PDB file of C-alpha atoms in Angstrom:
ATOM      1  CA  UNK A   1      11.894 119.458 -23.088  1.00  0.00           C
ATOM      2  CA  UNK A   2      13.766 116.261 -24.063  1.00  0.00           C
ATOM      3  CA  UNK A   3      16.846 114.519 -22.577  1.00  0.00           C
ATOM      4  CA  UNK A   4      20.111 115.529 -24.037  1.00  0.00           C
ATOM      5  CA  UNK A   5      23.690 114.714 -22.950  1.00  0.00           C
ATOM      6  CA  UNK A   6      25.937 115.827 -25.848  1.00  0.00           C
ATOM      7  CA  UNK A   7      24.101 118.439 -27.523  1.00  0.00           C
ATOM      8  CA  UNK A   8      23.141 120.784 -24.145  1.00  0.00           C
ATOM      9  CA  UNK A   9      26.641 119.899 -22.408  1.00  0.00           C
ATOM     10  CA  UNK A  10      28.363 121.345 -25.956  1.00  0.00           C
ATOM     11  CA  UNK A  11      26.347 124.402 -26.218  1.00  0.00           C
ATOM     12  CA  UNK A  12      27.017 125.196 -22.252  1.00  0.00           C
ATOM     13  CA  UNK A  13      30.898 124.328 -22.583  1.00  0.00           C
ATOM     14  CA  UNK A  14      31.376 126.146 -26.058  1.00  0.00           C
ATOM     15  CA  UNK A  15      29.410 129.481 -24.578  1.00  0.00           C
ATOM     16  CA  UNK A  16      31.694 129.311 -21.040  1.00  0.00           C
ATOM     17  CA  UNK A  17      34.615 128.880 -23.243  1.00  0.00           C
ATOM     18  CA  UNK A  18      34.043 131.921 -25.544  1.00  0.00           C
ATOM     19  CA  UNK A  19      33.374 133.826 -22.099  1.00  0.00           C
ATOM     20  CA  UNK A  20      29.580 133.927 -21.700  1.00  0.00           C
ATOM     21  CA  UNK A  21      27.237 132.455 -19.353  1.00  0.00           C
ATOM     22  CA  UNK A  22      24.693 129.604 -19.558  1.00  0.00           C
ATOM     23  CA  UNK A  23      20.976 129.699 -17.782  1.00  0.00           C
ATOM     24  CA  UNK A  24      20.640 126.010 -18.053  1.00  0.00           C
ATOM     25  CA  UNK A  25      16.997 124.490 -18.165  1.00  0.00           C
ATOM     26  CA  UNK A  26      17.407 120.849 -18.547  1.00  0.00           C
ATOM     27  CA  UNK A  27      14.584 119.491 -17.165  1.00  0.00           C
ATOM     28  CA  UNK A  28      10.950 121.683 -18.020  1.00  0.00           C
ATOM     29  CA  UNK A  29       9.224 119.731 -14.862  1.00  0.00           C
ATOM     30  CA  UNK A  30      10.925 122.398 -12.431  1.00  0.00           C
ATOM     31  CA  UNK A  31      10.100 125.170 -14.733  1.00  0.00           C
ATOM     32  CA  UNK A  32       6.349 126.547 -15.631  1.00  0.00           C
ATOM     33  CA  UNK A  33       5.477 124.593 -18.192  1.00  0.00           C
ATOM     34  CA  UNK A  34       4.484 122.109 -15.577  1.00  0.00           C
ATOM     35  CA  UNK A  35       1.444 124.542 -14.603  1.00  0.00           C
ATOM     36  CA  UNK A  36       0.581 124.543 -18.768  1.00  0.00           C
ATOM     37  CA  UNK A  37       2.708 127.365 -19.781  1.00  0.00           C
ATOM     38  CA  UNK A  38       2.598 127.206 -23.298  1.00  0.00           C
ATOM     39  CA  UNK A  39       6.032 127.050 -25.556  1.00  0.00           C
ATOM     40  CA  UNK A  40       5.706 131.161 -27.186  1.00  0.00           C
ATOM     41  CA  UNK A  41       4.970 132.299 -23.600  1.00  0.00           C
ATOM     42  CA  UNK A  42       8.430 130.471 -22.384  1.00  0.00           C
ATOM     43  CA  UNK A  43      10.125 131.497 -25.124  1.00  0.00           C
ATOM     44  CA  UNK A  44       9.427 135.321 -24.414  1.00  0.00           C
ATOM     45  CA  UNK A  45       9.945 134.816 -21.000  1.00  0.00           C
ATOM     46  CA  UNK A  46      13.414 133.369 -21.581  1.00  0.00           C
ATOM     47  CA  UNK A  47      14.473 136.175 -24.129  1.00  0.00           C
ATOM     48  CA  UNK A  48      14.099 138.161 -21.708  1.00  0.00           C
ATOM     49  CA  UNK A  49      17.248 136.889 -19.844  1.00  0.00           C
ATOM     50  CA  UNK A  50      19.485 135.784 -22.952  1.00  0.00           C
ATOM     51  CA  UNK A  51      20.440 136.807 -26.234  1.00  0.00           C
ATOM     52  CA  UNK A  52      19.804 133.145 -27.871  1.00  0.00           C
ATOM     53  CA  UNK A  53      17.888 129.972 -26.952  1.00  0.00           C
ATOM     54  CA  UNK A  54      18.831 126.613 -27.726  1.00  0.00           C
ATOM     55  CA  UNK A  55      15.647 124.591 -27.887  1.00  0.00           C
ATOM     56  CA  UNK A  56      14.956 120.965 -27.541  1.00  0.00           C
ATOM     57  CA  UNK A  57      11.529 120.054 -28.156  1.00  0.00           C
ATOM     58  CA  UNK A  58       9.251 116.601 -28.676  1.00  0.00           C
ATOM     59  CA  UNK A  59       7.001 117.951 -31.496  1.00  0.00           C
ATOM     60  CA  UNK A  60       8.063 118.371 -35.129  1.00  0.00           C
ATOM     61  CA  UNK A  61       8.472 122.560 -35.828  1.00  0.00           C
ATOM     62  CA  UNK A  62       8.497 123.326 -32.374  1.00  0.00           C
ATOM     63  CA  UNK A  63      11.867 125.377 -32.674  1.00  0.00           C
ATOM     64  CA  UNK A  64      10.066 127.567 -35.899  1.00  0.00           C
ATOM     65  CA  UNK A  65       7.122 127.380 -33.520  1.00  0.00           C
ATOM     66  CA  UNK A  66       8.891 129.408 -30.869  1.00  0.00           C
ATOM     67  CA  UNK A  67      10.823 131.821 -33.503  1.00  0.00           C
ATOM     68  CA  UNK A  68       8.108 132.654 -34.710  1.00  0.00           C
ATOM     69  CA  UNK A  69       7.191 134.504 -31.003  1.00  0.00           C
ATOM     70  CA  UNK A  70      10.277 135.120 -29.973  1.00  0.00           C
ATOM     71  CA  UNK A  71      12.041 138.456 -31.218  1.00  0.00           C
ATOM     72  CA  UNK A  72      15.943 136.502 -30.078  1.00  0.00           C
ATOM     73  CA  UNK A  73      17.326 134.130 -32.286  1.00  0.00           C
ATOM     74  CA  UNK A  74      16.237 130.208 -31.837  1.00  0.00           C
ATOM     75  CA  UNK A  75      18.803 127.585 -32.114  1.00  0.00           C
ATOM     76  CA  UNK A  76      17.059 124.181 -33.378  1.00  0.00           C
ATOM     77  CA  UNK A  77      18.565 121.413 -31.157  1.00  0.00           C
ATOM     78  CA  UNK A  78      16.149 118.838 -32.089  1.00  0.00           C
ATOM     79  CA  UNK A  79      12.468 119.028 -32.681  1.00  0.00           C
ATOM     80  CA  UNK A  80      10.975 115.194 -31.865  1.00  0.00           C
ATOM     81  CA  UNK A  81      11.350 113.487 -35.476  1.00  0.00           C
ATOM     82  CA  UNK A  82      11.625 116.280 -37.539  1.00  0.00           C
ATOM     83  CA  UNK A  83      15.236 118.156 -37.881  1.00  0.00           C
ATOM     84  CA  UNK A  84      19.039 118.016 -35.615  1.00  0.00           C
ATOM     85  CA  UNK A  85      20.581 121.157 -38.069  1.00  0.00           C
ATOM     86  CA  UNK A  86      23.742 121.276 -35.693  1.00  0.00           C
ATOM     87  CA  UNK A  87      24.154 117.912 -35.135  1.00  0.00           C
ATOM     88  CA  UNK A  88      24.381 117.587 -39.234  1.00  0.00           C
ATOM     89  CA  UNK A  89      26.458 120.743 -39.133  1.00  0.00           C
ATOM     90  CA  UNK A  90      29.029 118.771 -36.775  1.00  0.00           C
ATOM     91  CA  UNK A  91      28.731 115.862 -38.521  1.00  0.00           C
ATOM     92  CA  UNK A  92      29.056 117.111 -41.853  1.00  0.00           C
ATOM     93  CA  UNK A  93      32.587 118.758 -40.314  1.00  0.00           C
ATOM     94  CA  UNK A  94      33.623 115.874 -39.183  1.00  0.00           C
ATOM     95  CA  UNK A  95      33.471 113.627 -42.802  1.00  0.00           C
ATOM     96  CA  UNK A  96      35.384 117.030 -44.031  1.00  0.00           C
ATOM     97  CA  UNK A  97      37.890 116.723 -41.257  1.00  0.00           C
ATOM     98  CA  UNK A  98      38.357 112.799 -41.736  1.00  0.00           C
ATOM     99  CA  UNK A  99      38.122 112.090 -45.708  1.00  0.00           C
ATOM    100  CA  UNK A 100      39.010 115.691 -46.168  1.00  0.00           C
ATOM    101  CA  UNK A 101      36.348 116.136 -49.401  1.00  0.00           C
ATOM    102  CA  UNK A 102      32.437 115.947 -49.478  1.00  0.00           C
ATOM    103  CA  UNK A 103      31.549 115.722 -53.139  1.00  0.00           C
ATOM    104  CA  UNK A 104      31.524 112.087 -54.463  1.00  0.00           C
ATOM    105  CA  UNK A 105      31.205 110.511 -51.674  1.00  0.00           C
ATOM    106  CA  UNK A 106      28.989 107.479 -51.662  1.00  0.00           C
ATOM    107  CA  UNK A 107      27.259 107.167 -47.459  1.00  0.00           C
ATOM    108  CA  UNK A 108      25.154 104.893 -46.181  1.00  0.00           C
ATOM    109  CA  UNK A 109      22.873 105.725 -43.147  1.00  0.00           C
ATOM    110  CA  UNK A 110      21.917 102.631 -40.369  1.00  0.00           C
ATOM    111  CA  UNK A 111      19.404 101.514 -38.664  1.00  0.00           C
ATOM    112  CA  UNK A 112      16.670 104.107 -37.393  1.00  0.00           C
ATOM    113  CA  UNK A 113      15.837 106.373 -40.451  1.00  0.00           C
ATOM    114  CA  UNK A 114      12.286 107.148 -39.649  1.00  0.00           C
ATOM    115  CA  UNK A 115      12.548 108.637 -36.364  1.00  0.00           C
ATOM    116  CA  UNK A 116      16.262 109.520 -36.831  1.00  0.00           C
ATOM    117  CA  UNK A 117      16.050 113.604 -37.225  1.00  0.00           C
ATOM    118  CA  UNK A 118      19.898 113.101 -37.550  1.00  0.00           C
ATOM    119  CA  UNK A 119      19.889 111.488 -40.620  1.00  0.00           C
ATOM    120  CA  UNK A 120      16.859 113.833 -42.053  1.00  0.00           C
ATOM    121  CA  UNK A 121      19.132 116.959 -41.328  1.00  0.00           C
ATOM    122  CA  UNK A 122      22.511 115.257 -42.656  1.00  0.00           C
ATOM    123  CA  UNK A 123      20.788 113.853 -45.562  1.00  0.00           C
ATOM    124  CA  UNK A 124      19.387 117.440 -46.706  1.00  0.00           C
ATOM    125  CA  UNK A 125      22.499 118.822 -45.702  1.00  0.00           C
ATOM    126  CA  UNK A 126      24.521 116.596 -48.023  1.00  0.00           C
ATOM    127  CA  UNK A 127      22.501 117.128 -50.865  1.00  0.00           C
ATOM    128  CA  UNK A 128      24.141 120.225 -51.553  1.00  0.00           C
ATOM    129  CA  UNK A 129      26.962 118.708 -52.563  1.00  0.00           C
ATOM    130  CA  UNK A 130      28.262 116.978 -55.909  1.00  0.00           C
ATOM    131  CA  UNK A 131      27.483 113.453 -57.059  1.00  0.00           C
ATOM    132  CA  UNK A 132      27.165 112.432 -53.203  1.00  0.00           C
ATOM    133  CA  UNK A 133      25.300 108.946 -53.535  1.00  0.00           C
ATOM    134  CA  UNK A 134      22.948 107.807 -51.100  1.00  0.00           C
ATOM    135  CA  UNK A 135      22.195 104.358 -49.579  1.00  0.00           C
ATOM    136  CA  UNK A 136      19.454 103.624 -46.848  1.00  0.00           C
ATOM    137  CA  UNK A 137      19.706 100.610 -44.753  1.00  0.00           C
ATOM    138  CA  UNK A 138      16.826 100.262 -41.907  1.00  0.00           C
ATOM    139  CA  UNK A 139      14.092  97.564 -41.127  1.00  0.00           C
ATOM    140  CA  UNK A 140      11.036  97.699 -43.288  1.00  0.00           C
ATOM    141  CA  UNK A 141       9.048 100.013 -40.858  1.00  0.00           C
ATOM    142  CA  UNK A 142      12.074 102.405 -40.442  1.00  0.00           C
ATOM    143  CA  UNK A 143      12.520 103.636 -43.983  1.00  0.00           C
ATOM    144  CA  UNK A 144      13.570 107.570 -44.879  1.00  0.00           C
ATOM    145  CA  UNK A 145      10.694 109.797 -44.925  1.00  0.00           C
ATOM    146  CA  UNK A 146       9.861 110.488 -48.476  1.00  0.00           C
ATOM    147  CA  UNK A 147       9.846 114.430 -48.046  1.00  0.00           C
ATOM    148  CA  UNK A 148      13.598 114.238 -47.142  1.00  0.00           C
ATOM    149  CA  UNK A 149      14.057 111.424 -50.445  1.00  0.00           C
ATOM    150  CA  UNK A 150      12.255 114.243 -52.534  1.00  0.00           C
ATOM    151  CA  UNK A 151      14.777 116.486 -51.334  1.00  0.00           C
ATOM    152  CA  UNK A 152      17.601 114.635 -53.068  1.00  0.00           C
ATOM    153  CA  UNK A 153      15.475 113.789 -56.158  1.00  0.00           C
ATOM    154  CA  UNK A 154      15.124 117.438 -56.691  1.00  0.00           C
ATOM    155  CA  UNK A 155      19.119 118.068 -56.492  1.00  0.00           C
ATOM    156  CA  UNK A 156      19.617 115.071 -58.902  1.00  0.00           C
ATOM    157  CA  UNK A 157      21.419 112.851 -56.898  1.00  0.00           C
ATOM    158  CA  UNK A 158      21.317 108.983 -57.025  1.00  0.00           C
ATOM    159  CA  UNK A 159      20.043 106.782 -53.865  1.00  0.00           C
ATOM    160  CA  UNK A 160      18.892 103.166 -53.001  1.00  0.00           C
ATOM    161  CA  UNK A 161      17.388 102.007 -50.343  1.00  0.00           C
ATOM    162  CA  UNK A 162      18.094  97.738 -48.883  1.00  0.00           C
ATOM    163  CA  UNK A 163      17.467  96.217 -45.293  1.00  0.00           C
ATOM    164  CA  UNK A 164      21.417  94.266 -45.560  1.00  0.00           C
ATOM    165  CA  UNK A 165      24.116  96.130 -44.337  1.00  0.00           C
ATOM    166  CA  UNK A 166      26.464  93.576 -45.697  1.00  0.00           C
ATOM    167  CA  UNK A 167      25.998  93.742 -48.719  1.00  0.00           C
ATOM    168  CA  UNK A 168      26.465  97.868 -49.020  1.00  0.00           C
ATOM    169  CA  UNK A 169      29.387  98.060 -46.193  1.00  0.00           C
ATOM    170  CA  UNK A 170      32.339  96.728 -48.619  1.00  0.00           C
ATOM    171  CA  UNK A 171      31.558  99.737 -51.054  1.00  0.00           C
ATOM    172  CA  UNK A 172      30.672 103.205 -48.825  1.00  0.00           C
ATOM    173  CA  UNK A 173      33.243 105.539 -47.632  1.00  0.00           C
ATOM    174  CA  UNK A 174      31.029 107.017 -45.121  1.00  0.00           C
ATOM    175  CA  UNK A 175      28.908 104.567 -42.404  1.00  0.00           C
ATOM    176  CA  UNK A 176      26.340 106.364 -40.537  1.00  0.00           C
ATOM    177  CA  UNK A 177      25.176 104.541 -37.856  1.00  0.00           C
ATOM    178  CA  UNK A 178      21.955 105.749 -35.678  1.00  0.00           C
ATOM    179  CA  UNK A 179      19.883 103.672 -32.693  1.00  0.00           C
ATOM    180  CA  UNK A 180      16.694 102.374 -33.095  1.00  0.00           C
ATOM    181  CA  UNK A 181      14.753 104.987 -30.833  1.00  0.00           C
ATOM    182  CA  UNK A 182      12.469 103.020 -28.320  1.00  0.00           C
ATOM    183  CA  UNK A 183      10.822 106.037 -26.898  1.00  0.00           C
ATOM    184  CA  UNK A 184       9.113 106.934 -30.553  1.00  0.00           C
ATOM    185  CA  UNK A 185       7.254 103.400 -30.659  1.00  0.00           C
ATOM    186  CA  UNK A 186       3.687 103.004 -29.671  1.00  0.00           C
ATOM    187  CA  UNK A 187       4.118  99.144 -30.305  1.00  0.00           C
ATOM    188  CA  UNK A 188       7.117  97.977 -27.598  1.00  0.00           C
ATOM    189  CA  UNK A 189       6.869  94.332 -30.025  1.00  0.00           C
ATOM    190  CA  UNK A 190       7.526  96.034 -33.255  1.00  0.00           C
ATOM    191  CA  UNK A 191      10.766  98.151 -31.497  1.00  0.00           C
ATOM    192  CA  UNK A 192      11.758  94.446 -29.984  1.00  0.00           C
ATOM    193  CA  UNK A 193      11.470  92.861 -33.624  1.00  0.00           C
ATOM    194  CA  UNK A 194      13.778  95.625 -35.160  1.00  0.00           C
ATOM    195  CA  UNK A 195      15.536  96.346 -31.920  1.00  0.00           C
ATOM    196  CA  UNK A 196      19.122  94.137 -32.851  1.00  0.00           C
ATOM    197  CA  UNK A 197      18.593  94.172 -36.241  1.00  0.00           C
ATOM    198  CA  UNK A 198      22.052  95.757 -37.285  1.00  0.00           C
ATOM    199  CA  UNK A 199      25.147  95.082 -35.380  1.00  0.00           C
ATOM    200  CA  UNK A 200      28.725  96.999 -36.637  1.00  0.00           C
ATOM    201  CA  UNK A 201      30.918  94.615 -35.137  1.00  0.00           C
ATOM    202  CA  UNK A 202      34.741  93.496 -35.883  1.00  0.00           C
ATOM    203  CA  UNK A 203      33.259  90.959 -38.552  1.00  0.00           C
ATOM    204  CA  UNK A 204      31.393  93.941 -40.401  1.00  0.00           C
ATOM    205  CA  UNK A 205      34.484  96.486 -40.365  1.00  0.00           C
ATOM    206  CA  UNK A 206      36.888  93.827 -41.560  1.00  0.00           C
ATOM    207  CA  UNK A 207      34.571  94.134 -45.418  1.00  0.00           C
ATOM    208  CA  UNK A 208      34.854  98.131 -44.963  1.00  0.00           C
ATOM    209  CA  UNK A 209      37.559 100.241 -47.055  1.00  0.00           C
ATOM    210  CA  UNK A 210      40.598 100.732 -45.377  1.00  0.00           C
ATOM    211  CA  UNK A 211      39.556 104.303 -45.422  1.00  0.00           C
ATOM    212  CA  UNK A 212      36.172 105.250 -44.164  1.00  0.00           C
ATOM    213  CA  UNK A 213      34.252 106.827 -41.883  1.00  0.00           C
ATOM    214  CA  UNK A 214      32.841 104.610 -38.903  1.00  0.00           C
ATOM    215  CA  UNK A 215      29.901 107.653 -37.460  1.00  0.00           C
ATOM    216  CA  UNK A 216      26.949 107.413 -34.588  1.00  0.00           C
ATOM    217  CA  UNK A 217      25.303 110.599 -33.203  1.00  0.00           C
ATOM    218  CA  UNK A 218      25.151 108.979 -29.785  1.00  0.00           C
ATOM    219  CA  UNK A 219      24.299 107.431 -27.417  1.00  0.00           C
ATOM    220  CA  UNK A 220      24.448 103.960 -28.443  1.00  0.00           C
ATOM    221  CA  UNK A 221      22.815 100.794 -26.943  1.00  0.00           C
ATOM    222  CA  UNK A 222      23.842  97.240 -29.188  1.00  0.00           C
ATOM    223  CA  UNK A 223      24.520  98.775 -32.656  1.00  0.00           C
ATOM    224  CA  UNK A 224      28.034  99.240 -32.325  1.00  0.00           C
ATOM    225  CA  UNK A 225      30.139  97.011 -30.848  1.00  0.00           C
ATOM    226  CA  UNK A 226      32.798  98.307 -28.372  1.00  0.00           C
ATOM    227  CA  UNK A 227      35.442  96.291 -29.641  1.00  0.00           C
ATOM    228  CA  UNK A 228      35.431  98.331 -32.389  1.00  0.00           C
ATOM    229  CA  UNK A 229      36.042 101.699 -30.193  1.00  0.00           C
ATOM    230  CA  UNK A 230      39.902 101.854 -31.012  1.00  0.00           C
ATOM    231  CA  UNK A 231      39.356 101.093 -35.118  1.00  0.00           C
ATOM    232  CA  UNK A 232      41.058 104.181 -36.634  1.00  0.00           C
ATOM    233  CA  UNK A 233      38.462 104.529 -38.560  1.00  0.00           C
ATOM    234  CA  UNK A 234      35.748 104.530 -35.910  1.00  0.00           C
ATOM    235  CA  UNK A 235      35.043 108.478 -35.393  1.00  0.00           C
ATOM    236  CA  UNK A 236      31.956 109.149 -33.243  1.00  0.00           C
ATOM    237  CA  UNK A 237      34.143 110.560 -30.169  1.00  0.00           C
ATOM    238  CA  UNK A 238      36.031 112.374 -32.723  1.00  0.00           C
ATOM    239  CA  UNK A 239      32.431 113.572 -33.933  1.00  0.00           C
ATOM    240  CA  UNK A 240      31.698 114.494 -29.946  1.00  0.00           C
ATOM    241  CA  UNK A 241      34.334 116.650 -29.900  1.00  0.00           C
ATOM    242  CA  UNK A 242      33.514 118.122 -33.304  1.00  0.00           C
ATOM    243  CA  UNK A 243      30.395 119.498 -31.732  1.00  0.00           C
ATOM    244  CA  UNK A 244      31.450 122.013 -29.175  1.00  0.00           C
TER     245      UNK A 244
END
């Protein structure tokens, strides 16, 4: 029900490489949810052909929506603001497979933290871990929701939240970068204002640790500069491949 590049082309390649077969749906306009079919009738219309559905969906609790009516199991691949559980299963994998330890680490998250359902599952995710440190940096309208910073108050763990990047970047062993998401703004002149507001570029990275964890869920527009691609510590293709 949404566009998706990385997280449907994974599924499809991972389930042709362990030998099964894909009914791809990419785009609901060709299916019957353009004639108002509603999201449990698809759902038990799909199960009918397939042992599991991966479901991408614009409204928060659309995937427990559709579990709820379906009687296969429901893979969560994004539900509009809300939750990306496998992208923060990848991406947790990936901090594992790069710093090779999760407890202590002290992350920062960038940009879009409102909207970002990346950083909401991550963040929850992360919390399960010990002495993990938090720090926030987005525009003033983009802050973490505070159901997901009630998550980490109740596990004990320390956060801050700032709008400068600079001034937290020197210190984190983990940056986690995200876009700011034009298609969730009402107001195009607020997304313009905050739009550009966070560039990782070459000058950035050079006030990073030598060893840290450069991370984007894709794709990216301006907030990561290409020249940067070939840093050894820039991971987000390693993070691609993490997620088949």
């Amino acid at each position: 029900y949404e566009p998706s590049t990385r997280t449907s082309s994974s599924f499809m390649a991972a389930m042709l490489r362990l030998g099964g077969q894909v009914i791809p749906i990419n785009n609901v306009q060709y299916s019957s949810v353009t004639k108002g079919e509603s999201l449990p009738d698809t759902v038990r219309t799909l199960e009918c052909y397939a042992d599991v559905i991966v479901l991408r969906h614009p409204e928060v609790g659309a995937a427990a929506t559709a579990a709820h009516y379906a009687a296969k199991p429901i893979i969560n691949a994004g539900d509009g603001v809300g939750e990306h559980p496998t992208q923060a299963l990848l991406d947790i994998f990936t901090i594992l497979q790069e710093l090779d330890h999760l407890d202590g680490l002290r992350i920062a998250m960038v940009g879009d933290l409102k909207y970002g359902r990346t950083v909401h599952s991550l963040t929850k995710l992360l919390a399960n871990y010990t002495n993990v440190e938090f720090v926030f940096v987005s525009p003033d309208i983009l802050p973490m929701p505070t159901d997901v910073l009630q998550v980490i108050q109740d596990k004990g763990l320390a956060f801050h939240a700032t709008q400068d990047v600079h001034a937290v970047v020197k210190d984190v062993d983990v940056l986690y970068v995200t876009r700011v998401q034009k298609e969730r703004f009402t107001d195009l002149a607020e997304y313009d204002r905050v739009k550009d507001q966070y560039v990782v570029d070459e000058a950035l990275m050079s006030h990073a640790k030598e060893r840290m964890v450069l991370m984007h869920p894709l794709p990216r527009l301006h907030e990561i500069s290409y020249a940067i691609d070939n840093d050894p510590r820039a991971a987000y293709f390693r993070q691609m491949r993490n997620g088949m």
